[in-house]
Coordinates of C-alpha atoms in Angstrom, one line a residue:
M1 CA 85.6 198.5 -0.6
A2 CA 84.9 198.9 2.9
A3 CA 87.8 201.2 3.6
S4 CA 86.8 203.6 1.0
S5 CA 83.2 203.4 2.1
L6 CA 84.4 204.2 5.8
C7 CA 86.6 207.1 4.4
L8 CA 83.4 208.6 2.9
Q9 CA 81.4 208.2 5.9
R10 CA 84.1 209.7 8.1
F11 CA 84.5 212.5 5.9
F12 CA 80.6 213.3 5.9
H13 CA 80.4 213.0 9.6
G14 CA 83.6 214.5 10.7
G15 CA 82.2 218.0 11.4
G16 CA 82.0 221.4 9.9
L17 CA 79.9 220.5 6.9
G18 CA 76.4 221.9 7.9
P19 CA 73.5 220.5 10.1
R20 CA 73.1 216.8 10.2
G21 CA 70.0 215.5 8.3
T22 CA 70.3 218.3 5.4
T23 CA 69.8 216.8 2.0
N24 CA 70.5 218.1 -1.5
E25 CA 69.4 216.5 -4.6
A26 CA 72.6 217.4 -6.8
L27 CA 74.7 215.5 -4.3
V28 CA 72.4 212.5 -4.4
A29 CA 72.4 212.5 -8.2
L30 CA 75.8 212.5 -7.9
V31 CA 76.4 209.7 -5.8
R32 CA 73.9 207.9 -7.9
R33 CA 76.2 208.5 -11.0
Q34 CA 79.4 207.7 -9.0
S35 CA 77.8 204.2 -7.9
S36 CA 76.3 203.1 -11.2
S37 CA 78.7 200.3 -11.7
S38 CA 77.3 196.9 -11.4
S39 CA 79.6 196.2 -8.3
R40 CA 78.5 199.3 -6.7
H41 CA 82.1 199.9 -5.2
Y42 CA 83.4 203.3 -4.3
C43 CA 86.8 203.9 -5.6
R44 CA 89.3 206.5 -4.3
K45 CA 88.0 208.9 -6.9
R46 CA 84.3 208.5 -6.4
V47 CA 84.9 209.3 -2.7
A48 CA 86.8 212.3 -3.6
A49 CA 84.0 213.6 -5.9
C50 CA 81.5 212.9 -3.4
A51 CA 83.4 214.5 -0.8
S52 CA 84.0 217.7 -2.9
A53 CA 80.4 217.8 -3.6
A54 CA 79.5 217.5 -0.1
A55 CA 82.1 220.3 1.1
K56 CA 80.7 222.5 -1.7
H57 CA 77.0 222.3 -0.7
R58 CA 77.9 221.9 3.2
I59 CA 75.6 218.8 3.7
Y60 CA 76.0 215.4 5.4
L61 CA 75.4 212.2 3.3
R62 CA 73.7 209.3 5.1
S63 CA 73.0 205.8 4.2
P64 CA 69.5 206.4 3.5
D65 CA 70.3 209.1 1.0
V66 CA 72.6 206.2 -0.8
V67 CA 69.6 203.7 -0.6
A68 CA 67.5 206.5 -2.0
S69 CA 69.9 207.2 -5.0
E70 CA 70.5 203.5 -5.8
Y71 CA 66.7 202.7 -6.0
A72 CA 65.7 206.4 -7.3
D73 CA 64.7 204.6 -10.7
L74 CA 61.8 203.0 -8.9
N75 CA 60.1 206.3 -8.1
L76 CA 58.4 204.6 -5.1
P77 CA 56.0 206.8 -3.3
H78 CA 56.6 207.8 0.3
Q79 CA 53.3 207.9 1.5
V80 CA 51.6 204.4 0.7
S81 CA 48.2 204.5 2.1
E82 CA 46.3 205.3 5.2
E83 CA 45.5 201.5 5.8
L84 CA 49.2 200.6 5.8
G85 CA 50.1 203.5 8.4
H86 CA 53.6 204.1 9.7
I87 CA 55.8 201.3 8.7
R88 CA 58.1 200.4 11.6
I89 CA 60.6 197.7 10.9
R90 CA 61.0 195.1 13.7
Q91 CA 64.8 194.1 13.2
H92 CA 64.5 190.7 14.6
V93 CA 61.6 188.3 14.7
N94 CA 61.6 184.8 16.4
P95 CA 60.3 182.4 13.3
L96 CA 59.8 179.5 16.1
S97 CA 57.0 181.5 17.6
A98 CA 53.7 179.6 17.4
C99 CA 52.1 182.3 15.1
F100 CA 54.7 181.5 12.5
S101 CA 54.4 177.7 12.7
M102 CA 51.3 177.5 10.2
P103 CA 52.3 176.8 6.5
V104 CA 51.2 179.6 4.2
E105 CA 48.2 179.1 1.8
V106 CA 49.6 178.2 -1.8
P107 CA 48.3 180.9 -4.1
D108 CA 47.2 180.6 -7.4
W109 CA 50.0 181.1 -9.5
N110 CA 48.0 182.0 -12.7
E111 CA 46.7 184.8 -10.6
V112 CA 49.9 186.1 -9.2
F113 CA 52.2 186.1 -12.3
R114 CA 51.1 186.9 -15.7
D115 CA 53.2 184.0 -17.0
P116 CA 54.0 181.3 -14.2
T117 CA 55.9 179.1 -16.4
L118 CA 58.9 181.7 -16.6
P119 CA 61.9 180.5 -14.2
L120 CA 61.6 181.5 -10.6
M121 CA 63.6 183.6 -8.3
V122 CA 62.7 183.3 -4.5
D123 CA 64.4 185.8 -2.1
I124 CA 64.0 184.5 1.6
G125 CA 63.5 187.4 3.7
S126 CA 62.8 190.0 1.3
G127 CA 62.4 192.9 3.9
S128 CA 61.4 196.0 2.2
G129 CA 61.0 194.4 -1.3
R130 CA 63.0 197.2 -3.1
F131 CA 65.8 194.9 -4.3
L132 CA 63.2 192.2 -5.7
I133 CA 61.1 195.0 -7.2
W134 CA 64.2 196.5 -8.8
L135 CA 65.1 193.4 -10.4
A136 CA 61.4 192.5 -11.7
K137 CA 61.3 196.0 -13.3
R138 CA 64.4 195.4 -15.1
H139 CA 63.6 191.9 -16.4
P140 CA 60.0 191.9 -17.0
E141 CA 59.9 188.7 -19.6
V142 CA 62.8 186.8 -18.4
R143 CA 62.0 185.6 -14.8
N144 CA 59.4 185.8 -12.0
Y145 CA 60.2 186.9 -8.4
L146 CA 58.8 185.6 -5.0
G147 CA 59.7 187.3 -1.9
L148 CA 59.2 185.7 1.4
E149 CA 59.1 187.7 4.5
I150 CA 58.0 187.2 8.1
R151 CA 57.1 190.8 8.8
Q152 CA 53.6 191.4 7.6
K153 CA 53.6 195.2 7.4
L154 CA 56.7 194.8 4.8
V155 CA 54.8 192.4 2.7
N156 CA 51.8 194.9 2.6
R157 CA 54.0 197.7 1.6
A158 CA 55.6 195.7 -1.1
D159 CA 52.5 194.8 -2.5
F160 CA 51.3 198.2 -2.6
W161 CA 54.5 199.2 -4.5
V162 CA 54.1 196.1 -7.0
K163 CA 50.4 197.4 -7.8
D164 CA 51.7 201.2 -8.2
L165 CA 54.3 199.9 -10.5
A166 CA 51.8 197.8 -12.5
L167 CA 54.4 194.9 -12.3
Y168 CA 53.2 191.2 -13.1
N169 CA 56.3 189.4 -12.4
V170 CA 56.9 190.1 -8.7
H171 CA 55.0 188.7 -5.8
F172 CA 55.6 188.8 -2.0
L173 CA 54.0 186.6 0.6
F174 CA 54.0 186.8 4.5
A175 CA 55.4 183.3 5.1
N176 CA 58.0 181.7 7.4
A177 CA 60.5 180.0 4.9
M178 CA 61.7 177.5 7.2
V179 CA 57.8 176.1 7.2
S180 CA 56.5 177.1 3.9
F181 CA 59.3 177.1 1.3
N182 CA 58.9 173.6 -0.1
Q183 CA 55.1 173.7 -0.1
L184 CA 55.2 177.0 -2.2
V185 CA 57.9 176.0 -4.8
S186 CA 56.9 172.7 -5.3
T187 CA 53.8 173.9 -6.5
Y188 CA 55.1 176.5 -9.0
P189 CA 54.5 175.7 -12.4
G190 CA 57.9 176.7 -13.8
P191 CA 61.5 175.8 -12.9
L192 CA 63.0 177.0 -9.7
M193 CA 66.4 179.0 -11.0
L194 CA 67.7 181.0 -8.2
V195 CA 67.3 181.3 -4.4
S196 CA 69.0 184.3 -2.4
I197 CA 69.2 184.6 1.1
L198 CA 70.8 188.0 2.0
C199 CA 72.0 189.3 5.3
P200 CA 69.4 187.2 7.4
D201 CA 68.6 188.0 10.8
P202 CA 72.0 187.0 12.8
H203 CA 70.4 185.7 15.9
F204 CA 73.8 186.3 17.8
K205 CA 73.0 184.4 21.2
K206 CA 74.2 180.7 21.0
R207 CA 70.8 179.5 22.4
H208 CA 69.1 181.5 19.5
H209 CA 71.0 180.0 16.6
K210 CA 68.2 177.5 16.1
R211 CA 66.2 180.4 14.9
R212 CA 68.4 181.1 12.0
V213 CA 67.0 180.7 8.8
V214 CA 69.7 178.6 7.1
Q215 CA 69.1 175.0 8.7
K216 CA 69.5 171.7 7.2
P217 CA 65.8 171.1 6.4
L218 CA 65.6 174.3 4.5
V219 CA 68.9 173.7 2.7
D220 CA 67.7 170.1 1.6
S221 CA 64.4 171.6 0.1
I222 CA 66.2 174.4 -1.9
I223 CA 68.5 171.8 -3.4
H224 CA 65.6 169.3 -4.1
N225 CA 63.4 171.9 -6.1
L226 CA 66.2 173.7 -7.7
M227 CA 66.6 172.9 -11.2
P228 CA 70.0 171.6 -12.6
G229 CA 71.9 174.7 -13.3
G230 CA 70.1 176.7 -10.9
Q231 CA 71.8 179.0 -8.3
I232 CA 72.0 179.9 -4.9
F233 CA 73.2 183.3 -3.7
I234 CA 74.0 184.0 0.3
Q235 CA 75.5 186.8 1.8
S236 CA 75.8 188.5 5.2
D237 CA 77.7 191.3 6.8
V238 CA 78.2 189.1 10.1
L239 CA 81.1 186.8 9.4
E240 CA 79.7 184.3 12.0
V241 CA 76.4 184.0 10.0
A242 CA 78.2 184.1 6.8
L243 CA 80.2 181.1 7.7
D244 CA 77.4 179.4 9.3
M245 CA 75.5 179.6 5.9
R246 CA 78.7 178.5 4.0
Y247 CA 79.2 175.3 6.1
Q248 CA 75.6 174.6 5.3
F249 CA 75.9 174.7 1.5
D250 CA 79.6 173.6 1.2
A251 CA 78.6 170.4 2.9
E252 CA 76.6 169.6 -0.1
G253 CA 79.6 169.4 -2.7
D254 CA 78.1 166.3 -4.3
V255 CA 75.1 168.4 -5.7
L256 CA 76.6 172.0 -5.6
H257 CA 79.6 173.6 -7.2
H258 CA 80.8 177.1 -6.1
M259 CA 80.7 179.4 -9.2
D260 CA 84.3 180.1 -9.2
A261 CA 85.2 176.5 -9.9
L262 CA 82.7 176.9 -13.2
D263 CA 83.5 180.3 -14.3
Q264 CA 87.1 181.6 -14.0
S265 CA 85.7 185.5 -14.3
V266 CA 83.8 185.0 -11.1
L267 CA 86.6 186.4 -8.7
C268 CA 87.0 185.4 -4.9
D269 CA 89.4 186.7 -2.3
Q270 CA 91.8 183.8 -1.0
E271 CA 89.2 182.8 1.4
G272 CA 86.5 182.1 -1.2
W273 CA 84.2 184.8 -0.8
L274 CA 83.0 186.7 -3.9
L275 CA 84.7 190.1 -4.3
S276 CA 81.4 191.7 -5.8
N277 CA 77.6 191.4 -5.8
P278 CA 76.6 189.6 -8.9
M279 CA 73.0 190.9 -9.1
G280 CA 73.6 194.4 -10.2
I281 CA 72.4 196.1 -7.3
R282 CA 72.8 196.1 -3.5
T283 CA 70.3 195.3 -0.8
E284 CA 69.4 198.0 1.7
R285 CA 70.9 196.3 4.6
E286 CA 74.1 195.9 2.3
I287 CA 74.3 199.6 1.5
H288 CA 74.0 200.5 5.1
A289 CA 76.3 197.8 6.2
E290 CA 79.0 199.1 3.7
F291 CA 78.4 202.7 4.5
E292 CA 79.4 201.9 8.1
G293 CA 82.4 200.4 7.0
A294 CA 81.3 196.8 7.1
R295 CA 82.6 194.0 4.8
I296 CA 79.9 191.9 3.0
Y297 CA 80.9 188.1 2.8
R298 CA 79.1 186.4 -0.3
R299 CA 79.1 183.0 -2.0
M300 CA 77.2 181.9 -5.2
Y301 CA 76.6 178.1 -5.8
Q302 CA 75.1 176.1 -8.8
K303 CA 73.5 172.8 -8.8
R304 CA 75.3 170.2 -10.8
I305 CA 74.1 169.5 -14.2
Y306 CA 74.3 165.6 -14.6
N307 CA 74.4 164.1 -17.9

């Protein structure tokens, strides 16, 4: 996967295909068709097809184009509102800052969701929100979706999109999951069925590792609130971060199974990393990383069902 994505990127950025930043709707549509499988992997034939189209139209394909193609079904407006203004994404935030230390107020779940008794998925670090909105739009009567994000402007924009799409099974909160996760999910009327932590801030420096979201208190809170049979999905494009998260959840082997131990159809490599994304669509960070040739390290766990 990484090799083919890198091959695709090198072809488009190798020179001679036209001015950088040129776009073409036909190519975006082609990329969307070529990436329509649930795993979203580019095989050699797909790379060749996209490369041929690029050569024909003399354009460059960029990772934002791939993001746009994968999320095109949402038809999200580019201009949101004058009140929100320009959304500049700050990549790294210190969750230990005093401004993030207060627990968020628990919402009235009956106002947040049309049916607050549905099973709940919580995405910790929901970013732009497109990933969760895509899931919510496709499963309106099956599950509710809650995104926790520490960057307020991203939450505001995601809320705007939710209202624009008239969705009643997805909600975003400006919250520090390290502080507020337990307080929020413990009050939710329905069962907690799935928790995802996807490409969290790596905080590379050793002295900043304490800022990483996956810490023992959060792991304990997730496991405590997760219903039997509920799942935890983690992934990162940074091996060190993926290993750190894996160590935290693997240590709970008396409570959690890894999915390949329960379902032989779940394919892993020799190191135990999932070979594909089981969610049906990639996150934006995942798309950017794979476009640049990076590998995504994934694990999925299920809480034991006791008789």
